[in-house]
Coordinates of C-alpha atoms in Angstrom, one line a residue:
X1 CA 34.2 55.6 -58.7
X2 CA 31.4 58.5 -59.0
X3 CA 29.5 58.3 -55.6
X4 CA 27.4 61.2 -56.2
X5 CA 24.0 59.6 -57.3
X6 CA 23.8 57.4 -54.0
X7 CA 25.5 60.9 -51.7
X8 CA 22.0 62.7 -53.1
X9 CA 19.3 59.5 -52.5
X10 CA 20.7 59.3 -48.6
X11 CA 20.5 63.1 -48.3
X12 CA 17.0 62.9 -49.5
X13 CA 16.4 59.8 -47.2
X14 CA 18.1 62.5 -44.2
X15 CA 15.9 65.6 -45.4
X16 CA 12.7 63.3 -44.9
X17 CA 13.8 62.0 -41.2
X18 CA 15.6 65.0 -40.0
X19 CA 12.6 66.5 -37.5
X20 CA 12.0 62.6 -36.3
X21 CA 15.3 62.2 -35.0
X22 CA 17.1 63.2 -31.9
X23 CA 20.5 62.6 -30.3
X24 CA 22.0 63.0 -26.8
X25 CA 24.0 66.2 -26.8
X26 CA 27.8 65.1 -27.6
X27 CA 31.0 66.9 -28.5
X28 CA 29.6 68.0 -32.2
X29 CA 26.3 68.6 -31.1
X30 CA 26.5 71.1 -28.4
X31 CA 24.6 73.7 -30.2
X32 CA 20.7 74.3 -29.9
X33 CA 18.2 73.3 -32.8
X34 CA 20.4 71.2 -34.7
X35 CA 18.0 70.3 -37.2
X36 CA 18.2 73.2 -39.4
X37 CA 22.0 72.8 -39.6
X38 CA 21.7 68.9 -40.4
X39 CA 19.3 70.0 -43.3
X40 CA 22.0 72.9 -44.5
X41 CA 24.5 70.2 -44.4
X42 CA 22.8 67.8 -46.9
X43 CA 22.1 70.8 -48.9
X44 CA 25.8 71.1 -49.2
X45 CA 26.6 67.2 -49.7
X46 CA 24.5 67.1 -52.5
X47 CA 26.2 70.0 -54.1
X48 CA 29.6 68.6 -53.6
X49 CA 31.1 67.1 -56.9
X50 CA 31.9 63.3 -57.4
X51 CA 34.7 62.4 -55.1
X52 CA 36.7 59.4 -54.9
X53 CA 36.7 60.2 -51.0
X54 CA 34.2 58.6 -48.8
X55 CA 32.4 61.7 -47.7
X56 CA 29.1 60.5 -48.2
X57 CA 30.0 57.1 -46.2
X58 CA 31.1 59.2 -43.2
X59 CA 28.2 61.2 -42.9
X60 CA 25.9 58.0 -43.3
X61 CA 27.5 56.5 -40.3
X62 CA 26.8 60.1 -38.2
X63 CA 23.4 59.5 -39.4
X64 CA 23.5 62.9 -40.9
X65 CA 25.1 64.9 -38.2
X66 CA 27.6 67.4 -38.5
X67 CA 31.2 66.7 -36.7
X68 CA 33.1 69.5 -36.4
X69 CA 30.6 72.5 -34.7
X70 CA 32.7 72.9 -31.6
X71 CA 36.5 74.6 -30.8
X72 CA 37.8 71.2 -29.1
X73 CA 36.9 69.1 -32.2
X74 CA 38.4 71.4 -34.6
X75 CA 41.4 71.8 -32.5
X76 CA 41.8 68.1 -32.1
X77 CA 41.8 67.9 -35.9
X78 CA 44.0 70.8 -36.8
X79 CA 46.8 69.2 -34.1
X80 CA 46.6 65.6 -36.3
X81 CA 46.6 67.4 -39.4
X82 CA 49.8 69.1 -38.1
X83 CA 51.6 65.5 -36.7
X84 CA 51.8 64.6 -40.6
X85 CA 54.7 66.8 -40.8
X86 CA 56.5 64.0 -39.1
X87 CA 55.1 61.6 -41.5
X88 CA 57.0 64.1 -44.7
X89 CA 53.4 65.5 -45.5
X90 CA 52.2 69.2 -45.9
X91 CA 49.9 69.7 -43.5
X92 CA 48.8 73.1 -45.3
X93 CA 47.5 70.6 -47.6
X94 CA 44.6 69.8 -45.6
X95 CA 43.9 73.2 -44.3
X96 CA 45.5 72.7 -40.9
X97 CA 46.6 76.7 -41.2
X98 CA 43.0 77.8 -41.8
X99 CA 40.9 75.3 -40.4
X100 CA 40.5 77.3 -36.7
X101 CA 40.1 80.6 -38.4
X102 CA 37.4 79.5 -40.9
X103 CA 35.4 77.6 -37.8
X104 CA 35.4 80.8 -36.1
X105 CA 33.9 82.9 -39.1
X106 CA 31.5 80.1 -39.7
X107 CA 29.8 80.4 -36.3
X108 CA 28.9 83.9 -37.2
X109 CA 27.8 82.8 -40.9
X110 CA 24.9 81.0 -40.2
X111 CA 23.7 77.4 -41.0
X112 CA 25.0 77.2 -44.6
X113 CA 28.3 78.8 -44.0
X114 CA 28.7 76.2 -40.9
X115 CA 27.3 73.2 -43.3
X116 CA 30.1 74.5 -45.7
X117 CA 32.9 74.3 -42.9
X118 CA 32.0 71.1 -41.6
X119 CA 32.5 69.6 -45.3
X120 CA 35.5 71.2 -45.5
X121 CA 37.2 70.1 -42.4
X122 CA 35.7 66.3 -43.3
X123 CA 37.4 66.4 -46.8
X124 CA 40.6 67.9 -45.0
X125 CA 40.5 64.6 -42.6
X126 CA 39.6 62.4 -45.7
X127 CA 42.0 63.6 -47.9
X128 CA 44.8 63.4 -45.0
X129 CA 43.9 59.8 -44.3
X130 CA 43.9 58.8 -47.7
X131 CA 47.7 60.6 -48.1
X132 CA 49.1 58.8 -45.1
X133 CA 47.3 55.4 -46.2
X134 CA 48.5 55.4 -50.0
X135 CA 50.5 58.1 -50.6
X136 CA 50.1 61.7 -51.5
X137 CA 51.5 61.0 -55.1
X138 CA 50.1 58.4 -57.5
X139 CA 53.4 56.5 -58.4
X140 CA 52.7 56.0 -62.2
X141 CA 52.9 59.9 -62.3
X142 CA 56.7 59.7 -61.8
X143 CA 57.7 56.1 -62.0
X144 CA 57.0 55.4 -65.6
X145 CA 57.7 51.8 -65.2
X146 CA 55.7 51.4 -61.9
X147 CA 53.3 47.9 -62.8
X148 CA 51.0 47.7 -59.8
X149 CA 47.5 49.3 -59.3
X150 CA 47.3 51.1 -56.0
X151 CA 45.4 49.6 -53.3
X152 CA 41.7 50.1 -52.2
X153 CA 41.2 51.7 -48.8
X154 CA 42.4 49.6 -46.0
X155 CA 40.9 51.6 -42.9
X156 CA 37.8 51.2 -41.2
X157 CA 35.8 54.6 -41.5
X158 CA 33.7 53.2 -38.8
X159 CA 36.5 53.3 -36.3
X160 CA 37.5 56.5 -37.6
X161 CA 34.1 58.1 -36.8
X162 CA 34.2 56.9 -33.3
X163 CA 37.5 58.6 -33.2
X164 CA 36.3 61.8 -34.2
X165 CA 33.3 61.5 -32.2
X166 CA 35.5 61.1 -28.9
X167 CA 37.8 63.9 -30.0
X168 CA 40.9 61.7 -30.5
X169 CA 41.7 62.4 -34.0
X170 CA 45.6 61.0 -33.3
X171 CA 43.8 57.5 -32.7
X172 CA 42.1 58.2 -36.7
X173 CA 45.9 59.0 -37.6
X174 CA 47.5 56.0 -36.0
X175 CA 44.8 53.8 -37.2
X176 CA 46.0 54.6 -41.1
X177 CA 49.6 54.9 -40.8
X178 CA 52.1 52.2 -42.0
X179 CA 53.0 50.6 -38.5
X180 CA 55.9 48.6 -40.1
X181 CA 59.1 49.2 -37.9
X182 CA 61.2 50.7 -41.2
X183 CA 58.1 53.6 -41.7
X184 CA 58.7 54.5 -38.0
X185 CA 62.5 54.4 -38.0
X186 CA 62.3 57.0 -40.8
X187 CA 59.6 59.0 -39.2
X188 CA 62.0 59.3 -36.4
X189 CA 64.8 60.1 -38.2
X190 CA 62.8 63.0 -40.1
X191 CA 61.6 64.3 -36.7
X192 CA 65.2 64.7 -35.8
X193 CA 66.3 65.9 -38.8
X194 CA 63.7 68.6 -38.3
X195 CA 65.2 69.5 -34.7
X196 CA 68.6 69.7 -36.4
X197 CA 67.5 71.9 -38.6
X198 CA 66.1 74.2 -36.2
X199 CA 69.4 74.0 -33.9
X200 CA 71.0 75.9 -36.6
X201 CA 74.3 74.5 -38.8
X202 CA 78.0 73.5 -38.2
X203 CA 80.9 74.9 -40.2
X204 CA 81.3 73.0 -43.5
X205 CA 84.5 70.9 -43.9
X206 CA 86.7 72.6 -46.8
X207 CA 88.1 71.0 -49.7
X208 CA 91.6 69.5 -49.5
X209 CA 94.1 68.4 -51.6
X210 CA 95.0 65.2 -49.5
X211 CA 92.6 63.5 -47.4
X212 CA 92.3 63.8 -43.5
X213 CA 93.6 60.4 -42.4
X214 CA 94.0 58.9 -38.7
X215 CA 96.9 60.2 -37.1
X216 CA 96.7 63.7 -38.7
X217 CA 96.8 66.8 -36.4
X218 CA 94.9 69.9 -38.4
X219 CA 92.4 72.9 -37.7
X220 CA 90.1 70.8 -40.5
X221 CA 89.9 68.0 -37.3
X222 CA 87.8 70.5 -35.4
X223 CA 85.4 70.8 -37.9
X224 CA 85.3 67.0 -39.0
X225 CA 84.2 66.4 -35.4
X226 CA 82.1 69.7 -35.7
X227 CA 80.3 68.0 -38.8
X228 CA 80.0 64.5 -37.1
X229 CA 78.6 65.8 -34.2
X230 CA 75.6 67.6 -36.2
X231 CA 75.2 63.9 -37.5
X232 CA 74.9 62.3 -34.1
X233 CA 78.0 62.0 -32.7
X234 CA 78.0 64.5 -29.9
X235 CA 80.6 63.2 -27.9
X236 CA 83.5 64.2 -30.0
X237 CA 83.0 67.4 -28.7
X238 CA 83.5 66.6 -25.6
X239 CA 87.1 67.0 -23.8
X240 CA 88.8 64.1 -22.6
X241 CA 88.0 63.4 -19.0
X242 CA 91.2 62.6 -17.7
X243 CA 92.1 66.1 -18.8
X244 CA 89.6 67.8 -16.8
X245 CA 92.0 69.5 -14.5
X246 CA 93.3 71.1 -17.6
X247 CA 90.2 71.2 -19.8
X248 CA 90.5 74.9 -20.8
X249 CA 94.3 74.3 -21.9
X250 CA 94.1 70.8 -23.3
X251 CA 90.7 70.4 -25.0
X252 CA 91.2 72.4 -28.1
X253 CA 94.3 70.7 -28.9
X254 CA 92.9 67.3 -28.6
X255 CA 89.9 68.1 -31.0
X256 CA 92.4 69.0 -33.4
X257 CA 94.2 64.9 -33.4
X258 CA 92.4 62.7 -35.6
X259 CA 92.4 59.9 -32.9
X260 CA 90.9 56.3 -32.4
X261 CA 87.5 57.6 -31.6
X262 CA 87.1 59.8 -34.5
X263 CA 88.3 57.2 -36.9
X264 CA 85.3 54.9 -35.7
X265 CA 82.9 57.7 -36.0
X266 CA 84.0 58.3 -39.5
X267 CA 83.6 54.5 -40.3
X268 CA 79.8 54.4 -38.9
X269 CA 79.2 57.5 -41.2
X270 CA 80.8 55.8 -43.8
X271 CA 78.6 52.4 -43.4
X272 CA 75.5 54.7 -43.1
X273 CA 76.1 56.4 -46.3
X274 CA 76.9 53.7 -48.3
X275 CA 80.8 54.9 -48.5
X276 CA 83.9 53.2 -48.7
X277 CA 84.3 52.4 -44.8
X278 CA 88.0 52.9 -44.5
X279 CA 88.0 55.4 -42.0
X280 CA 89.5 58.1 -44.4
X281 CA 88.1 61.6 -45.2
X282 CA 88.5 61.9 -48.7
X283 CA 86.5 63.6 -51.7
X284 CA 82.7 61.6 -51.3
X285 CA 83.2 61.7 -47.8
X286 CA 83.5 64.8 -47.3
X287 CA 80.7 65.8 -49.5
X288 CA 78.4 63.4 -47.5
X289 CA 79.3 65.1 -44.3
X290 CA 78.7 68.8 -46.0
X291 CA 75.3 67.9 -46.9
X292 CA 72.8 70.3 -46.0
X293 CA 70.3 69.1 -43.3
X294 CA 67.3 70.5 -45.3
X295 CA 68.9 67.8 -47.9
X296 CA 68.3 65.1 -46.0
X297 CA 65.0 66.3 -44.6
X298 CA 63.9 66.2 -48.3
X299 CA 65.3 62.5 -48.6
X300 CA 63.4 61.6 -45.9
X301 CA 60.0 63.2 -47.0
X302 CA 60.5 61.3 -50.4
X303 CA 61.5 58.0 -48.9
X304 CA 58.5 58.2 -46.6
X305 CA 56.3 58.5 -49.6
X306 CA 57.6 55.8 -51.2
X307 CA 57.5 53.8 -48.0
X308 CA 53.8 54.2 -48.2
X309 CA 53.5 52.9 -51.9
X310 CA 55.2 50.0 -50.6
X311 CA 53.0 48.6 -47.4
X312 CA 52.3 45.4 -48.6
X313 CA 56.3 44.4 -49.2
X314 CA 56.8 45.6 -45.4
X315 CA 54.3 42.5 -44.2
X316 CA 55.3 39.4 -42.7
X317 CA 54.3 37.2 -45.7
X318 CA 57.1 35.5 -47.6
X319 CA 58.7 37.3 -50.3
X320 CA 61.9 38.6 -52.1
X321 CA 62.4 42.4 -52.5
X322 CA 65.1 43.9 -54.1
X323 CA 66.7 46.8 -52.2
X324 CA 68.0 48.5 -55.8
X325 CA 69.9 52.0 -54.3
X326 CA 70.8 49.7 -51.2
X327 CA 72.7 46.9 -53.2
X328 CA 70.7 44.4 -51.3
X329 CA 68.3 41.7 -51.7
X330 CA 65.9 40.4 -49.1
X331 CA 63.9 37.1 -48.4
X332 CA 61.6 36.4 -46.2
X333 CA 61.1 32.8 -45.7
X334 CA 57.9 30.9 -44.5
X335 CA 59.2 30.2 -41.6
X336 CA 59.7 33.6 -40.8
X337 CA 64.0 33.5 -41.2
X338 CA 65.2 36.2 -43.2
X339 CA 67.9 35.7 -45.8
X340 CA 70.0 38.9 -47.6
X341 CA 72.4 39.1 -49.8
X342 CA 74.3 41.8 -51.9
X343 CA 73.6 42.6 -55.2
X344 CA 74.8 44.3 -58.3
X345 CA 72.3 46.6 -60.3
X346 CA 72.0 48.4 -63.3
X347 CA 74.0 51.5 -64.3
X348 CA 72.7 55.0 -64.4
X349 CA 72.4 54.5 -68.4
X350 CA 70.6 51.1 -68.1
X351 CA 68.3 51.5 -64.8
X352 CA 66.8 48.5 -63.0
X353 CA 63.3 49.2 -63.2
X354 CA 60.9 48.8 -60.7
X355 CA 58.8 45.6 -60.7
X356 CA 56.2 43.4 -58.8
X357 CA 55.5 40.2 -59.9
X358 CA 56.0 36.4 -58.6
X359 CA 59.1 34.0 -59.0
X360 CA 58.1 31.1 -61.4
X361 CA 60.9 29.0 -62.4
X362 CA 64.7 28.6 -62.3
X363 CA 67.1 28.4 -65.0
X364 CA 70.0 25.9 -64.3
X365 CA 73.5 26.2 -66.2
X366 CA 71.8 28.8 -68.5
X367 CA 73.3 30.0 -72.1
X368 CA 72.5 33.8 -72.4
X369 CA 70.7 35.3 -75.6
X370 CA 72.5 39.1 -75.5
X371 CA 69.5 41.5 -75.2
X372 CA 69.2 43.5 -78.4
X373 CA 70.7 46.9 -76.6
X374 CA 73.7 45.0 -75.1
X375 CA 74.5 43.3 -78.9
X376 CA 74.4 47.0 -80.3
X377 CA 76.2 49.2 -78.0
X378 CA 78.3 46.3 -76.7
X379 CA 79.2 43.5 -78.6
X380 CA 78.8 44.5 -82.1
X381 CA 81.7 47.1 -81.6
X382 CA 84.0 44.4 -80.4
X383 CA 82.8 41.7 -83.3
X384 CA 83.4 44.8 -86.1
X385 CA 86.6 45.0 -84.7
X386 CA 87.7 41.3 -84.1
X387 CA 85.5 38.6 -85.6
X388 CA 87.3 36.1 -83.1
X389 CA 86.1 37.9 -80.0
X390 CA 82.8 35.6 -81.0
X391 CA 85.2 32.4 -80.4
X392 CA 86.4 33.9 -77.3
X393 CA 83.7 34.3 -75.7
X394 CA 81.6 31.0 -76.7
X395 CA 79.3 33.0 -78.3
X396 CA 76.9 31.5 -81.1
X397 CA 75.3 33.4 -84.1
X398 CA 71.5 32.5 -84.4
X399 CA 68.7 33.0 -86.9
X400 CA 65.9 34.2 -86.0
X401 CA 64.2 30.5 -86.1
X402 CA 67.0 29.1 -84.0
X403 CA 69.4 27.8 -86.7
X404 CA 73.1 28.3 -85.9
X405 CA 75.0 30.5 -88.1
X406 CA 78.6 31.0 -89.6
X407 CA 80.2 34.2 -88.1
X408 CA 82.1 35.0 -91.0
X409 CA 79.2 34.9 -93.5
X410 CA 77.5 37.6 -91.7
X411 CA 77.9 41.3 -92.6
X412 CA 78.3 43.2 -89.5
X413 CA 77.9 46.4 -90.6
X414 CA 74.1 45.4 -91.2
X415 CA 73.5 42.0 -89.2
X416 CA 69.9 41.9 -89.8
X417 CA 68.1 39.4 -88.1
X418 CA 70.8 37.3 -85.9
X419 CA 70.9 36.7 -82.4
X420 CA 73.9 36.3 -80.6
X421 CA 74.0 33.6 -78.1
X422 CA 76.6 33.1 -75.4
X423 CA 76.7 28.7 -74.2
X424 CA 76.9 27.9 -70.6
X425 CA 80.0 27.6 -69.0
X426 CA 82.5 29.6 -66.5
X427 CA 82.7 32.7 -68.4
X428 CA 78.7 33.0 -69.2
X429 CA 77.7 36.5 -67.2
X430 CA 74.9 34.9 -65.8
X431 CA 76.7 31.7 -64.3
X432 CA 75.2 28.9 -63.2
X433 CA 71.8 30.1 -61.9
X434 CA 69.3 32.1 -63.0
X435 CA 65.8 33.1 -61.0
X436 CA 63.0 34.3 -63.2
X437 CA 60.0 35.8 -62.8
X438 CA 57.3 37.5 -65.5
X439 CA 58.0 40.9 -66.5
X440 CA 58.2 43.1 -69.8
X441 CA 61.6 44.3 -69.5
X442 CA 63.5 40.8 -69.2
X443 CA 65.1 41.2 -65.9
X444 CA 66.0 38.5 -63.8
X445 CA 68.0 37.5 -60.8
X446 CA 71.0 35.7 -61.4
X447 CA 74.8 34.0 -60.7
X448 CA 77.7 35.4 -62.0
X449 CA 81.6 34.6 -62.3
X450 CA 82.7 38.5 -61.3
X451 CA 82.2 37.9 -57.5
X452 CA 84.6 40.4 -56.9
X453 CA 82.1 43.0 -57.6
X454 CA 80.5 42.6 -54.5
X455 CA 83.2 43.7 -52.6
X456 CA 82.3 47.1 -54.0
X457 CA 80.3 49.7 -51.9
X458 CA 78.9 51.3 -54.9
X459 CA 77.5 48.2 -56.9
X460 CA 75.4 50.0 -59.9
X461 CA 77.4 48.2 -62.6
X462 CA 75.1 45.8 -64.6
X463 CA 72.9 46.0 -67.8
X464 CA 69.6 46.3 -65.6
X465 CA 69.5 42.7 -64.2
X466 CA 70.3 41.8 -60.8
X467 CA 73.2 39.8 -59.6
X468 CA 72.8 38.1 -56.6
X469 CA 75.5 36.9 -54.4
X470 CA 75.1 33.5 -53.2
X471 CA 72.0 32.8 -56.0
X472 CA 72.5 29.2 -55.3
X473 CA 71.6 29.1 -51.9
X474 CA 68.9 31.1 -52.6
X475 CA 67.7 28.8 -55.2
X476 CA 67.4 26.1 -52.9
X477 CA 65.8 28.0 -50.2
X478 CA 63.2 28.8 -53.1
X479 CA 62.9 24.9 -54.1
X480 CA 62.9 23.8 -50.3
X481 CA 60.0 26.3 -49.4
X482 CA 58.0 25.6 -52.2
X483 CA 58.1 22.1 -51.9
X484 CA 60.2 20.9 -55.0
X485 CA 61.6 17.5 -54.8
X486 CA 64.6 18.8 -56.5
X487 CA 68.1 19.4 -55.3
X488 CA 70.6 22.4 -56.5
X489 CA 73.5 19.9 -55.8
X490 CA 71.8 17.5 -58.3
X491 CA 70.8 19.8 -61.3
X492 CA 74.0 21.9 -61.6
X493 CA 75.9 18.8 -62.5
X494 CA 73.1 18.3 -65.1
X495 CA 72.8 20.1 -68.5
X496 CA 72.7 23.3 -69.7
X497 CA 69.6 25.2 -70.0
X498 CA 67.5 23.3 -67.3
X499 CA 64.1 24.8 -66.5
X500 CA 62.8 24.0 -63.1
X501 CA 59.1 25.2 -62.4
X502 CA 58.3 26.1 -58.6
X503 CA 55.3 24.3 -57.3
X504 CA 54.1 27.8 -55.7
X505 CA 55.5 31.3 -56.9
X506 CA 57.4 33.7 -54.6
X507 CA 56.2 37.3 -54.7
X508 CA 59.0 39.3 -55.5
X509 CA 59.5 43.2 -55.9
X510 CA 62.2 46.1 -57.1
X511 CA 62.3 48.5 -55.1
X512 CA 64.3 52.1 -55.6
X513 CA 64.6 53.6 -51.9
X514 CA 67.5 55.9 -51.1
X515 CA 67.1 56.4 -47.5
X516 CA 66.0 53.1 -45.3
X517 CA 67.0 51.3 -42.3
X518 CA 69.6 49.0 -42.3
X519 CA 69.4 45.8 -40.2
X520 CA 70.8 47.4 -36.8
X521 CA 67.7 49.8 -37.4
X522 CA 70.0 52.8 -38.4
X523 CA 68.7 55.0 -41.1
X524 CA 70.9 54.8 -44.5
X525 CA 71.1 57.6 -46.9
X526 CA 72.3 56.1 -49.9
X527 CA 73.3 58.2 -53.5
X528 CA 70.4 58.8 -56.0
X529 CA 72.4 56.6 -58.8
X530 CA 69.0 57.0 -61.3
X531 CA 68.2 60.8 -60.2
X532 CA 64.7 60.2 -59.1
X533 CA 64.4 61.8 -56.0
X534 CA 64.0 65.7 -57.6
X535 CA 61.0 64.5 -59.6
X536 CA 58.9 62.9 -56.6
X537 CA 60.2 65.9 -54.5
X538 CA 58.5 68.0 -56.4
X539 CA 55.2 66.2 -56.8
X540 CA 55.2 65.9 -53.1
X541 CA 55.4 70.0 -52.7
X542 CA 53.1 70.4 -55.1
X543 CA 49.8 71.8 -53.3
X544 CA 46.8 69.7 -53.5

């Protein structure tokens, strides 16, 4: 929105009343004869190009008075901006590294230089607040499927102005910083990883032909202990207290043993990294253990940015959200209860997109109209090799007008305008329940006959839609929570393709997060299955 015209109108009014307005001395007015400086400030503001930042509103609330004309005020601002490093933002983007020097230079440069500095300092604060509230990066610039508008400013500029007047910029930052527990846990983790980076690294675990297993005794076990200690298992480097009298003799040999406490620590590490939790250090576990601290810092920064994008999904309102990279689905019910389930998501070739929508209806005992991509890439090669494939899979050939066709009469090298539909039943990939919500990608939640896949740690296995463990239970809760008279037990015993609308729509979001707290409050580091982190990290690193 272009706010330059109201800014000029306001500035003219301020200029007319400058000589009539007097204020008691305060933090920002501890200087003689403020009228010339206010006039210079007015001139600077009228020259500012149109901005989405609320500069005009900020100075209107201050009645045209400057905000950053004392060293304590500027020092408070710089301290607040530097604190944003633990939010994954770059303080230099907001001139935290130069503001104090520029302030000192402005004091000897006259009213124009002081006014110019005041506007720049205010812009730095307002830009930092905007990035902290909504994210530095517009999600549409890095996520082609992003389908939700960026929210408008939600914080009180008046309260920010009061914090500025009081010299308590940390309060201004706290007004805007996301308040969810998940965000704070990510922020705490980033702070801890910065501390780890300052402490230095540990030796890397060398590649081995054979995995390290419980019961092994080797020098590599000592390195394993060191790597796990780096990642928070410091007690693994402590000697056995029962051997204290011989600590100099026994501690080194004890550390070479892959004992039960070490196995438990390996399992905890594997759980936090979505690896097979078997206590065995194979190739994948070794690679995760050897990940540089700086890589984890980048991963946390990227996901703090994503957390700023999805603030509405961290509220207490009823909602369903799918944690794509975490292979989990969460339902916050109207009564505040939480229901979680494991899910299977799209492969790297057929990614599950980010979606914001509302659940509209259920389909019970669904048939499956095979999507064009799956038909072209998966089904047609099978049909061309063996026409009986269609009968074995209970797949019907349908014309575009809905008429059933004879499979043997179709030229499967050039099938033209036909569709394939798999009838409902035990072998149908959609199982017995589909949860539907409007979106442009034909994505939905559904049941599956292949329930063994939920036992895998890595579950990027579908063609894009989300298979939900226990989806019938979810469907029953959705019916109950929206006041429906239907019961799943009755619906499932009925015919095929029964659509049941919800009397109230439930918000749903599908999000991609490669670092996120689990139910125990531990931050999990997940594989970047869709290779999206690098693009967002590059955008975060780009100077403003």
